[in-house]
Amino acid sequence: MKDAAGTRNDLSGTVYGNVIQANSVSVSHEREARRGAVWMVPTPTQVLVARVDLTERLAELLSPGGADVGVVGNGGFGKTTLSAQVCHRVRHMFPGGVLWVTLGENVSEPVLADKINDLSELLIGQRPALTDPRMAGYRLGELLRDREPTLLVIDDLWAASRLAPFPTGPNVARLVTSRMRGTLPMTCEILKIGQMSLSESGSMLSNGLPGLTCIEGLTRLTGGWALLLSLVNGAIREYVEEGATPDEAADLIEQQLVQDGPDSLDLESADRRDQAVAATVEASLRRLASDDRNRFAELGVFPEDIAVPVEVVGSLWAANALSAARIRRLIRQLADLSLVSLSDGAIRIHDVLRTYLRRLLGPCGLIELNATLVNALRAADPAEWASASPYTRKYLAGHAASAGLLDPLLLDAGFLLAASQPDLLACLDAARGDDAQTAAAAYRRAAHHLRDRRMADRPAYLALAARRLGATELAYASDERGQLASWSSSWALWNSEPEHTTLARHRSAVLNVSVASLSNGRTWAVSNDIDGETRVVDVVSNESVELPGLLPNHGVLGTRCVQCVRLPHGGHLMFAHAWGEGLRIWDPVSGDAVAFEDQETVTKPAEIVWTEDQSRLVVLVADWEKTIRAWDGTTGRLVGEKVNFKVGGGTNFWTIAAGSLPNGHVAVAIANESQPVQLWDIETGQQLPHTLPGDPRRTMHLAWGKNALFTGGDSGLIRRWEPATGRAAGSDLAGHDTPLSALICAPTSDGEVVISGDDSGKVRVWDALTGDCREGPLTAHPDSVRSLAYAELPDGRAVVMTGGNENTARLWEMRAFGSESDRATGLPAPTSAVVAGNLVVSGHRDGTLRVWTPREQIAELEPGYKVLTCHDGFVIATPGRGLWVRTLTSEGKANPARRLPATGWVACATKVDDTTVAIIGGDENVVEAVRLPDGRRLWRKRTRERTKWEHRSAWRRPGVSAITTATLTDGRRVVVTGGTDGTIRIWDLANGRRVGTSMNCRDAHQLSPASVTALVGTRLLDGRAVAIAGSEDTTSATVAVWDLATCRMIAATATPTGWISHAVCTTTPDGSPVLVTGGKVLQVWRLDALDPATDWLPAFDIDLDAPVTALTTTASTLIAGTQHGMARLQLR
C-alpha cells in the first residue's frame, strides 16, 4: 500500500487463528521520505471477532507521550489480536506509524538487541551494529525523537528487564502485552483481558461456518479461551470440508472434549488450562493420521519464539520418509487448523502449544528428536559449513548439545569456523570425550581471534590453537580451510596454560580494567590502554560491545584513561580524562553526557578513584596541578573541600586511593616514590597529622579497603595500615618476588579481598582481614600486570580481570588459580633462536641450548641461556656472562664449548677469506672481530662518540645493542651496529674503520634513550643495501629503513609499533621480500614498494598471545617463540 507521501509498505504477519504476531515488514521509498509513517501491524487472514468494550477502553488509554499501557492476561487470551485491532482505532493519533516487536519467554540479550536493531533499520534503512539491547534501544530512541508521534507495540513480554531497553519519550507511546503484571512498570496503565463473553465466543466459533448453532457446550468447554476457540473453529472447518455439517462437526468435537478434557474450563487453574489445551489439541488432530499427529508433536523440539524455515521442518520430517509434497500438505493443514502459523516460508508455533508439546514428548523424546534433527540438518546442508543455512549455523550446536551429539561438531573445523560464536560458546561445556574437550578448549582460546580477525585468517588461528593443545587432526582440518590465510602453522610445542578468556588485544599496554554487571543481567568487561583505545566485551557471549561515545574499537580521541564506575542504584558512569579535553562523564548505555558541579575546573585530570559507603558513592579526581576534587557520584554535587598537595623528590609520579575514616569522613591517600604516604580529609580539605612509611623501597600502589589501607611497591611486600592512626594494621602480605605493578581491594559475597599483580605477571588473591593468601600465584601475563578488577557474575562465578603490559585484557575464573601448580613444566621459555643449516638452535631460560629438526628436538647443549648467531656450523651462545662457541654438525652433534676471549652481549658471524669470523658488540660501544673457533682477534674498535641525555648529568659512551653485516652496492662488506643511544653506525668488515656517518632518527633532546633492539641487513629489489632497525621507543617510528650508501632513512613506520625485540628478512612463496618484526606480536612488512611519501604499514600481523622472545627464519618459514613455547609458521 502507499500513503500520501508515496511510501510503499510491504508487510507479512504471523497468524495463529485470531492470535497475530508481526513477522516482517519492509519499507522502500526515496531517502528523503524514510521519515514517513511505518505500519507494522499485521493483517489477519481471518475475520476478527470484535471485542468492542476492550478495544474502546484500550484506545482511550493510549496517547503520545502518555504512560505505558499494558494488556495483561494468560497465554492465548487474545492479547495480541486485541492490540492489533486497537492499532487501527488509534492510527490517526500516531502519524509516525506503528512499530511492532514480539519477544517471548526466553529471548536472549543478543536476540533482543537484534530485534531492536530491526526497528531502527526499518526507520533509516541502515542496520546499527549494536549487540547490547540498551544501546540498541538508545539508538532507536534517537531515531524516534525526531519523528512524528509513533506507537511502539512490545508483544509477549516475560521479564521487566526486557522492557527496559525500549525507548520512551514525548512523542512515543508504548503498548505492552504480558501474562504477568509484575513485568510492567508500576506507573503502567493496565487493561486485564480475560475470557471471551458468550457472544464473542459464539462469533469466534462460527467464524466462516454459516449454519453453526450448537455452540453452547463448546463455549463452556473452551471457557472463552481465544486460543482454544480458534483451534476448535479450525477443527470444525476441517470436518466440514470432509462433508459433515457444522453442527455435526461441532457435536463430534464436543464429545471428544468431554471425553478428554475438563467438564468446564476454569481459567484460573493451571492444571485445568493444561488439560483443556491437551483436549483441544487432540480434538484438532483427531482427523489427522497417527503419523501426522506425531509429526506435529515433533515441532516441540524447536527453540521458542523463532520462525523455523519450512526447509528445516522438512528435514526433520523427511527422516520419517515423508515426501516433499506430503510435508507441504501437512504444514498447510496444520496452519488451517490454527496449530501453526505459516508466513514467508517459515512456521511459528504459539508458546502455549510448544510447552504442551514438550511436556508430551518428555525428556527422552526430546533427546531423540534433537538427535534426529541434528542428523537431518547435517545431511541436508552442503558439505561446506560456510554455505549452510542460517538456522543450522545458529541452532545446530544447541540441538546437538541437547542430544549429547556435540562432540563430532567440535571436531569439525568447518563447523567451528562457521557457527554462530555466542551460541556455540554457550554449548561448549556439553563436550564429553577428551578430544572434544580439547577442541572446545582450543575454540575458547582462539575465540577472540575468531571474533576480531579477518575471515580469511581465522582458520590459521584455530589451527595454531589446536596445535598448541595437541589437537593435530583439528589443526590439519583447519589448515585445509585456510588456503586464503596470510600465514599458517605446521608445528607447535606449547606449555599448558591455566584456562582463561582473552577479552581484547589492544595496541598498547592495558592501564585500566573494570567489570560492569548491568541491571539487565549482562556483564561487560571494559579495558583501556595507554593510547586511549577502549574495548568493551560481553563476558558471557564474547561479543564486542560498541558504547555510545566511543568509536568502534577505539577510544575517545586523546583520552588517556577511561574508567567505568558502578552507581549505588545499579547504573554506571564512564569517566574519561585527556590532556586536552579535561574530564568527560557519560552514561555508557545511553551515551548521554552527565554534568558534575564545576567539573570544568579540572583541566588536567591525572587519576580517578572512588569509594562507596552505605549511603553514597564518592568519586575523586586528581589533577596534574596536584589538586583533588570529590563529587557525589549519584547527584554530581561537590563533596568537601579541594585538596592542594605537594610531592617531593623532583618527580611527577604519584598515585591516590580513597576510603572512609572512622568518623565517616571521606579521605584520600597520596603516595609518592620518594616520601611517606600522605593522608587528607576530603570533608575539611586538611592533611592528617601523621603519614605512613609505605613500602620499604618505593611506594607505587595504594588500595583502600573496609578496615585498612594497603600499600605496595618495589619490595613486593603489601603492608597494612590504620589510616586514622598511622599504625600498622597487621603483618605484611609477603609472596611476590618482584615489584608490585597493580593492587586493588574488592568486596566479595563473604568479605573482602586484596588482589595484587607484579612485574613478572603473577597475580595473588589475599584475605583482606586475615592477610592469608587465598589464591595464587597465577601467571596471568608474560609481562607486568598493569591493572586488575574483581567481579562476581550473575551465575555465581567469581572472576578476576587483568590488563597486561603485553597489550591484552584477560578474564580468569577463581578455579584457574588452583590449576597452575598442577601443570607440567614442559619446555622452558625460549629466549632466542637461530638457523643452523637444516637445523634450528634455540636458547632457553634454563640455561640450555636445544637443537631441532623441522619436527622434533634432537639434542641439548650447555651452557646456553641465549644463542646469538650461527654460521658455517659455529654456534655462539651466552649463559648470561661471557661468550661460548662450539661447532655443530648437520646431525645435531656438537663438540665441547670453548669460551671466547672477547666480551659483549650481541654477535653476528660471516665468512672472510674462507675464515669464519664473529663480530661482537658490547659496552662502551666496543666492536671487535675474532676468528672462529680459536677466538684470535682480527681487530677491535671503539667509537669516540659520547651521548648525553637531558636527564643525565654526565656524558658516556653508548653500548652496542644490535649488530649485523651487509654488502654495499660497491661490493664492500660492512658491519652495521645499533646503539643504546638509538644510533646506527657502519664499520668496514676488513679493518673495523668507520664508514659513512652515524644515523639516528630520534631527537637528541629526548628525556631517555631509545635503544636499537633489533637490526637486520638486506638488499632491496632495486639493488640498494639497507639496514632495518627496530627500537624500544614507544612514541616515535619504531622501525626504520636506512640506505647504507647515503646514510639516509628511506622509510619508517607510520605509527609507533611498540617495543621491537627481533627482526628478520625473508621472502614470501612468490618471491616478494618482507621484513618480519617480533615484539608483542609478529608483524610482516613489505619491502618491495618503499616510498618515503607513503605511510609504511604492516601487511598483516600474527598474534601468538604473548610477546615474541625468539625469532628466526629460513625461506618463507618462521620459527617463533614466546614464554609459553615455540611454533613453526609459514608465510603465504
PDB file of C-alpha atoms in Angstrom, residues 631-842:
ATOM      1  CA  TRP A 631      31.841  14.557  43.889  1.00  0.00           C
ATOM      2  CA  ASP A 632      28.818  12.575  44.919  1.00  0.00           C
ATOM      3  CA  GLY A 633      28.571  10.061  42.078  1.00  0.00           C
ATOM      4  CA  THR A 634      24.778   9.985  42.172  1.00  0.00           C
ATOM      5  CA  THR A 635      23.959  13.691  42.410  1.00  0.00           C
ATOM      6  CA  GLY A 636      27.059  15.190  40.824  1.00  0.00           C
ATOM      7  CA  ARG A 637      27.392  17.644  43.717  1.00  0.00           C
ATOM      8  CA  LEU A 638      30.792  18.571  45.115  1.00  0.00           C
ATOM      9  CA  VAL A 639      31.832  16.857  48.314  1.00  0.00           C
ATOM     10  CA  GLY A 640      34.063  18.562  50.881  1.00  0.00           C
ATOM     11  CA  GLU A 641      36.937  20.874  50.014  1.00  0.00           C
ATOM     12  CA  LYS A 642      39.612  21.000  47.366  1.00  0.00           C
ATOM     13  CA  VAL A 643      42.861  19.348  48.406  1.00  0.00           C
ATOM     14  CA  ASN A 644      46.136  21.007  47.370  1.00  0.00           C
ATOM     15  CA  PHE A 645      49.065  18.696  47.956  1.00  0.00           C
ATOM     16  CA  LYS A 646      52.779  18.603  47.234  1.00  0.00           C
ATOM     17  CA  VAL A 647      55.122  15.780  46.311  1.00  0.00           C
ATOM     18  CA  GLY A 648      58.879  15.813  46.713  1.00  0.00           C
ATOM     19  CA  GLY A 649      61.843  14.094  45.167  1.00  0.00           C
ATOM     20  CA  GLY A 650      61.794  16.005  41.902  1.00  0.00           C
ATOM     21  CA  THR A 651      59.353  13.573  40.304  1.00  0.00           C
ATOM     22  CA  ASN A 652      55.882  13.817  38.875  1.00  0.00           C
ATOM     23  CA  PHE A 653      54.935  10.265  39.837  1.00  0.00           C
ATOM     24  CA  TRP A 654      52.222   9.902  42.463  1.00  0.00           C
ATOM     25  CA  THR A 655      49.093   7.846  42.937  1.00  0.00           C
ATOM     26  CA  ILE A 656      45.990   8.088  45.131  1.00  0.00           C
ATOM     27  CA  ALA A 657      43.386   5.907  46.831  1.00  0.00           C
ATOM     28  CA  ALA A 658      40.186   6.869  48.637  1.00  0.00           C
ATOM     29  CA  GLY A 659      38.257   5.458  51.573  1.00  0.00           C
ATOM     30  CA  SER A 660      36.425   6.342  54.769  1.00  0.00           C
ATOM     31  CA  LEU A 661      37.763   7.351  58.169  1.00  0.00           C
ATOM     32  CA  PRO A 662      36.147   6.100  61.405  1.00  0.00           C
ATOM     33  CA  ASN A 663      34.320   9.443  61.740  1.00  0.00           C
ATOM     34  CA  GLY A 664      32.617   8.844  58.406  1.00  0.00           C
ATOM     35  CA  HIS A 665      34.648  11.420  56.500  1.00  0.00           C
ATOM     36  CA  VAL A 666      35.942  10.571  53.041  1.00  0.00           C
ATOM     37  CA  ALA A 667      39.740  10.645  52.923  1.00  0.00           C
ATOM     38  CA  VAL A 668      42.401  10.303  50.250  1.00  0.00           C
ATOM     39  CA  ALA A 669      45.865   8.757  50.482  1.00  0.00           C
ATOM     40  CA  ILE A 670      48.661  10.080  48.261  1.00  0.00           C
ATOM     41  CA  ALA A 671      51.767   8.036  47.563  1.00  0.00           C
ATOM     42  CA  ASN A 672      54.959   9.390  46.064  1.00  0.00           C
ATOM     43  CA  GLU A 673      58.003   7.257  45.291  1.00  0.00           C
ATOM     44  CA  SER A 674      60.336   9.359  47.418  1.00  0.00           C
ATOM     45  CA  GLN A 675      58.333  10.315  50.510  1.00  0.00           C
ATOM     46  CA  PRO A 676      55.865   8.837  53.048  1.00  0.00           C
ATOM     47  CA  VAL A 677      52.188   8.383  52.201  1.00  0.00           C
ATOM     48  CA  GLN A 678      50.087  11.472  52.904  1.00  0.00           C
ATOM     49  CA  LEU A 679      46.508  11.329  54.223  1.00  0.00           C
ATOM     50  CA  TRP A 680      43.962  14.102  53.639  1.00  0.00           C
ATOM     51  CA  ASP A 681      40.430  14.591  54.954  1.00  0.00           C
ATOM     52  CA  ILE A 682      38.293  15.482  51.939  1.00  0.00           C
ATOM     53  CA  GLU A 683      35.476  16.898  54.080  1.00  0.00           C
ATOM     54  CA  THR A 684      37.765  19.537  55.619  1.00  0.00           C
ATOM     55  CA  GLY A 685      40.487  19.762  52.986  1.00  0.00           C
ATOM     56  CA  GLN A 686      43.125  19.331  55.719  1.00  0.00           C
ATOM     57  CA  GLN A 687      46.052  16.915  55.860  1.00  0.00           C
ATOM     58  CA  LEU A 688      46.045  14.446  58.734  1.00  0.00           C
ATOM     59  CA  PRO A 689      48.928  14.932  61.166  1.00  0.00           C
ATOM     60  CA  HIS A 690      50.520  11.542  60.530  1.00  0.00           C
ATOM     61  CA  THR A 691      51.997   9.862  57.457  1.00  0.00           C
ATOM     62  CA  LEU A 692      52.557   6.212  56.567  1.00  0.00           C
ATOM     63  CA  PRO A 693      56.003   4.754  55.807  1.00  0.00           C
ATOM     64  CA  GLY A 694      54.599   2.697  52.941  1.00  0.00           C
ATOM     65  CA  ASP A 695      56.871   0.344  51.033  1.00  0.00           C
ATOM     66  CA  PRO A 696      60.415  -0.251  52.324  1.00  0.00           C
ATOM     67  CA  ARG A 697      61.830   0.746  48.915  1.00  0.00           C
ATOM     68  CA  ARG A 698      59.335   2.763  46.881  1.00  0.00           C
ATOM     69  CA  THR A 699      55.590   3.044  47.383  1.00  0.00           C
ATOM     70  CA  MET A 700      53.992   2.733  43.963  1.00  0.00           C
ATOM     71  CA  HIS A 701      50.484   1.420  44.653  1.00  0.00           C
ATOM     72  CA  LEU A 702      47.646   2.016  47.114  1.00  0.00           C
ATOM     73  CA  ALA A 703      44.378   0.196  47.835  1.00  0.00           C
ATOM     74  CA  TRP A 704      41.868   1.272  50.494  1.00  0.00           C
ATOM     75  CA  GLY A 705      39.701  -1.459  51.994  1.00  0.00           C
ATOM     76  CA  LYS A 706      36.979  -1.536  54.609  1.00  0.00           C
ATOM     77  CA  ASN A 707      39.339  -1.808  57.570  1.00  0.00           C
ATOM     78  CA  ALA A 708      42.816  -0.926  56.310  1.00  0.00           C
ATOM     79  CA  LEU A 709      44.867   0.946  53.752  1.00  0.00           C
ATOM     80  CA  PHE A 710      47.215  -1.293  51.757  1.00  0.00           C
ATOM     81  CA  THR A 711      50.500  -0.110  50.263  1.00  0.00           C
ATOM     82  CA  GLY A 712      52.800  -1.866  47.827  1.00  0.00           C
ATOM     83  CA  GLY A 713      55.853  -1.146  45.769  1.00  0.00           C
ATOM     84  CA  ASP A 714      59.281  -2.268  44.669  1.00  0.00           C
ATOM     85  CA  SER A 715      59.876  -4.602  47.614  1.00  0.00           C
ATOM     86  CA  GLY A 716      56.995  -6.861  46.591  1.00  0.00           C
ATOM     87  CA  LEU A 717      55.516  -6.581  50.089  1.00  0.00           C
ATOM     88  CA  ILE A 718      51.944  -5.485  50.764  1.00  0.00           C
ATOM     89  CA  ARG A 719      51.665  -3.604  54.034  1.00  0.00           C
ATOM     90  CA  ARG A 720      48.535  -2.852  56.054  1.00  0.00           C
ATOM     91  CA  TRP A 721      47.849   0.396  57.888  1.00  0.00           C
ATOM     92  CA  GLU A 722      45.201   2.024  60.049  1.00  0.00           C
ATOM     93  CA  PRO A 723      44.514   5.285  58.198  1.00  0.00           C
ATOM     94  CA  ALA A 724      43.172   7.061  61.270  1.00  0.00           C
ATOM     95  CA  THR A 725      46.259   6.427  63.413  1.00  0.00           C
ATOM     96  CA  GLY A 726      49.054   5.594  61.007  1.00  0.00           C
ATOM     97  CA  ARG A 727      49.820   2.366  62.875  1.00  0.00           C
ATOM     98  CA  ALA A 728      50.380  -0.985  61.201  1.00  0.00           C
ATOM     99  CA  ALA A 729      47.132  -2.953  60.947  1.00  0.00           C
ATOM    100  CA  GLY A 730      48.729  -6.385  60.823  1.00  0.00           C
ATOM    101  CA  SER A 731      51.608  -8.339  59.407  1.00  0.00           C
ATOM    102  CA  ASP A 732      52.845  -7.802  55.864  1.00  0.00           C
ATOM    103  CA  LEU A 733      51.429  -9.810  52.973  1.00  0.00           C
ATOM    104  CA  ALA A 734      54.556 -11.440  51.564  1.00  0.00           C
ATOM    105  CA  GLY A 735      54.783 -13.603  48.466  1.00  0.00           C
ATOM    106  CA  HIS A 736      55.764 -11.524  45.463  1.00  0.00           C
ATOM    107  CA  ASP A 737      59.389 -11.820  44.356  1.00  0.00           C
ATOM    108  CA  THR A 738      59.304  -8.835  42.007  1.00  0.00           C
ATOM    109  CA  PRO A 739      57.974  -5.264  42.358  1.00  0.00           C
ATOM    110  CA  LEU A 740      54.219  -4.861  42.558  1.00  0.00           C
ATOM    111  CA  SER A 741      52.622  -3.418  39.443  1.00  0.00           C
ATOM    112  CA  ALA A 742      48.913  -3.432  40.413  1.00  0.00           C
ATOM    113  CA  LEU A 743      46.928  -3.525  43.671  1.00  0.00           C
ATOM    114  CA  ILE A 744      43.187  -3.379  44.431  1.00  0.00           C
ATOM    115  CA  CYS A 745      40.704  -4.099  47.230  1.00  0.00           C
ATOM    116  CA  ALA A 746      37.373  -5.617  46.280  1.00  0.00           C
ATOM    117  CA  PRO A 747      34.259  -6.560  48.291  1.00  0.00           C
ATOM    118  CA  THR A 748      33.076 -10.149  47.943  1.00  0.00           C
ATOM    119  CA  SER A 749      29.984 -12.076  48.977  1.00  0.00           C
ATOM    120  CA  ASP A 750      31.882 -13.362  52.035  1.00  0.00           C
ATOM    121  CA  GLY A 751      34.037 -10.375  52.958  1.00  0.00           C
ATOM    122  CA  GLU A 752      36.814  -8.537  51.137  1.00  0.00           C
ATOM    123  CA  VAL A 753      39.906  -9.487  49.163  1.00  0.00           C
ATOM    124  CA  VAL A 754      43.117  -7.793  48.165  1.00  0.00           C
ATOM    125  CA  ILE A 755      44.360  -8.670  44.667  1.00  0.00           C
ATOM    126  CA  SER A 756      47.935  -7.938  43.663  1.00  0.00           C
ATOM    127  CA  GLY A 757      49.933  -8.247  40.450  1.00  0.00           C
ATOM    128  CA  ASP A 758      53.662  -7.925  39.895  1.00  0.00           C
ATOM    129  CA  ASP A 759      56.234  -7.252  37.207  1.00  0.00           C
ATOM    130  CA  SER A 760      56.643 -10.960  36.435  1.00  0.00           C
ATOM    131  CA  GLY A 761      52.965 -11.255  35.510  1.00  0.00           C
ATOM    132  CA  LYS A 762      51.885 -13.120  38.649  1.00  0.00           C
ATOM    133  CA  VAL A 763      48.627 -12.445  40.485  1.00  0.00           C
ATOM    134  CA  ARG A 764      47.707 -13.323  44.070  1.00  0.00           C
ATOM    135  CA  VAL A 765      44.432 -13.050  45.974  1.00  0.00           C
ATOM    136  CA  TRP A 766      44.571 -12.284  49.701  1.00  0.00           C
ATOM    137  CA  ASP A 767      42.027 -12.208  52.506  1.00  0.00           C
ATOM    138  CA  ALA A 768      41.858  -8.522  53.415  1.00  0.00           C
ATOM    139  CA  LEU A 769      41.010  -9.236  57.066  1.00  0.00           C
ATOM    140  CA  THR A 770      43.444 -12.019  57.920  1.00  0.00           C
ATOM    141  CA  GLY A 771      46.170 -11.372  55.355  1.00  0.00           C
ATOM    142  CA  ASP A 772      46.165 -15.021  54.284  1.00  0.00           C
ATOM    143  CA  CYS A 773      46.859 -15.817  50.639  1.00  0.00           C
ATOM    144  CA  ARG A 774      43.624 -17.297  49.296  1.00  0.00           C
ATOM    145  CA  GLU A 775      44.661 -17.968  45.724  1.00  0.00           C
ATOM    146  CA  GLY A 776      47.807 -17.898  43.627  1.00  0.00           C
ATOM    147  CA  PRO A 777      50.306 -17.249  42.454  1.00  0.00           C
ATOM    148  CA  LEU A 778      48.821 -17.359  38.968  1.00  0.00           C
ATOM    149  CA  THR A 779      50.937 -16.358  35.968  1.00  0.00           C
ATOM    150  CA  ALA A 780      48.323 -14.185  34.294  1.00  0.00           C
ATOM    151  CA  HIS A 781      50.576 -12.394  31.796  1.00  0.00           C
ATOM    152  CA  PRO A 782      54.045 -12.876  30.321  1.00  0.00           C
ATOM    153  CA  ASP A 783      54.953  -9.359  31.410  1.00  0.00           C
ATOM    154  CA  SER A 784      53.828  -6.884  34.057  1.00  0.00           C
ATOM    155  CA  VAL A 785      50.238  -6.906  35.269  1.00  0.00           C
ATOM    156  CA  ARG A 786      49.175  -3.278  34.831  1.00  0.00           C
ATOM    157  CA  SER A 787      45.575  -3.368  36.060  1.00  0.00           C
ATOM    158  CA  LEU A 788      43.137  -5.553  37.999  1.00  0.00           C
ATOM    159  CA  ALA A 789      39.414  -5.866  38.653  1.00  0.00           C
ATOM    160  CA  TYR A 790      37.194  -8.340  40.510  1.00  0.00           C
ATOM    161  CA  ALA A 791      33.564  -9.283  39.980  1.00  0.00           C
ATOM    162  CA  GLU A 792      31.011 -11.903  40.930  1.00  0.00           C
ATOM    163  CA  LEU A 793      28.921 -12.730  37.878  1.00  0.00           C
ATOM    164  CA  PRO A 794      25.150 -13.267  37.926  1.00  0.00           C
ATOM    165  CA  ASP A 795      25.689 -17.023  37.557  1.00  0.00           C
ATOM    166  CA  GLY A 796      27.741 -17.059  40.772  1.00  0.00           C
ATOM    167  CA  ARG A 797      31.222 -17.284  39.244  1.00  0.00           C
ATOM    168  CA  ALA A 798      33.939 -15.163  40.837  1.00  0.00           C
ATOM    169  CA  VAL A 799      36.315 -13.739  38.244  1.00  0.00           C
ATOM    170  CA  VAL A 800      39.440 -11.606  38.124  1.00  0.00           C
ATOM    171  CA  MET A 801      40.076  -9.365  35.124  1.00  0.00           C
ATOM    172  CA  THR A 802      43.655  -8.428  34.344  1.00  0.00           C
ATOM    173  CA  GLY A 803      45.318  -5.983  31.989  1.00  0.00           C
ATOM    174  CA  GLY A 804      48.861  -6.706  30.849  1.00  0.00           C
ATOM    175  CA  ASN A 805      51.860  -4.822  29.627  1.00  0.00           C
ATOM    176  CA  GLU A 806      51.783  -7.065  26.523  1.00  0.00           C
ATOM    177  CA  ASN A 807      48.528  -5.364  25.429  1.00  0.00           C
ATOM    178  CA  THR A 808      45.895  -7.957  26.374  1.00  0.00           C
ATOM    179  CA  ALA A 809      42.918  -7.911  28.723  1.00  0.00           C
ATOM    180  CA  ARG A 810      42.108 -11.328  30.193  1.00  0.00           C
ATOM    181  CA  LEU A 811      39.441 -12.902  32.368  1.00  0.00           C
ATOM    182  CA  TRP A 812      40.185 -15.615  34.923  1.00  0.00           C
ATOM    183  CA  GLU A 813      37.822 -17.693  36.974  1.00  0.00           C
ATOM    184  CA  MET A 814      38.978 -18.338  40.522  1.00  0.00           C
ATOM    185  CA  ARG A 815      39.375 -22.021  39.753  1.00  0.00           C
ATOM    186  CA  ALA A 816      42.232 -21.133  37.370  1.00  0.00           C
ATOM    187  CA  PHE A 817      44.374 -20.035  40.307  1.00  0.00           C
ATOM    188  CA  GLY A 818      44.495 -23.554  41.680  1.00  0.00           C
ATOM    189  CA  SER A 819      45.311 -25.178  38.346  1.00  0.00           C
ATOM    190  CA  GLU A 820      48.716 -23.612  37.685  1.00  0.00           C
ATOM    191  CA  SER A 821      50.559 -25.663  40.303  1.00  0.00           C
ATOM    192  CA  ASP A 822      49.227 -28.851  38.684  1.00  0.00           C
ATOM    193  CA  ARG A 823      50.611 -28.061  35.223  1.00  0.00           C
ATOM    194  CA  ALA A 824      53.677 -29.789  33.876  1.00  0.00           C
ATOM    195  CA  THR A 825      56.697 -27.548  33.330  1.00  0.00           C
ATOM    196  CA  GLY A 826      57.168 -28.659  29.725  1.00  0.00           C
ATOM    197  CA  LEU A 827      59.501 -26.638  27.539  1.00  0.00           C
ATOM    198  CA  PRO A 828      61.464 -23.918  29.392  1.00  0.00           C
ATOM    199  CA  ALA A 829      60.730 -20.496  27.959  1.00  0.00           C
ATOM    200  CA  PRO A 830      62.775 -19.807  24.807  1.00  0.00           C
ATOM    201  CA  THR A 831      64.967 -16.718  24.738  1.00  0.00           C
ATOM    202  CA  SER A 832      66.372 -16.859  21.203  1.00  0.00           C
ATOM    203  CA  ALA A 833      66.636 -18.946  18.044  1.00  0.00           C
ATOM    204  CA  VAL A 834      68.933 -19.161  15.015  1.00  0.00           C
ATOM    205  CA  VAL A 835      69.024 -21.319  11.901  1.00  0.00           C
ATOM    206  CA  ALA A 836      71.956 -23.727  11.683  1.00  0.00           C
ATOM    207  CA  GLY A 837      71.845 -25.260   8.218  1.00  0.00           C
ATOM    208  CA  ASN A 838      68.938 -27.690   8.220  1.00  0.00           C
ATOM    209  CA  LEU A 839      68.556 -27.348  11.995  1.00  0.00           C
ATOM    210  CA  VAL A 840      67.333 -24.721  14.419  1.00  0.00           C
ATOM    211  CA  VAL A 841      69.130 -23.922  17.661  1.00  0.00           C
ATOM    212  CA  SER A 842      67.209 -22.240  20.454  1.00  0.00           C
TER     213      SER A 842
END
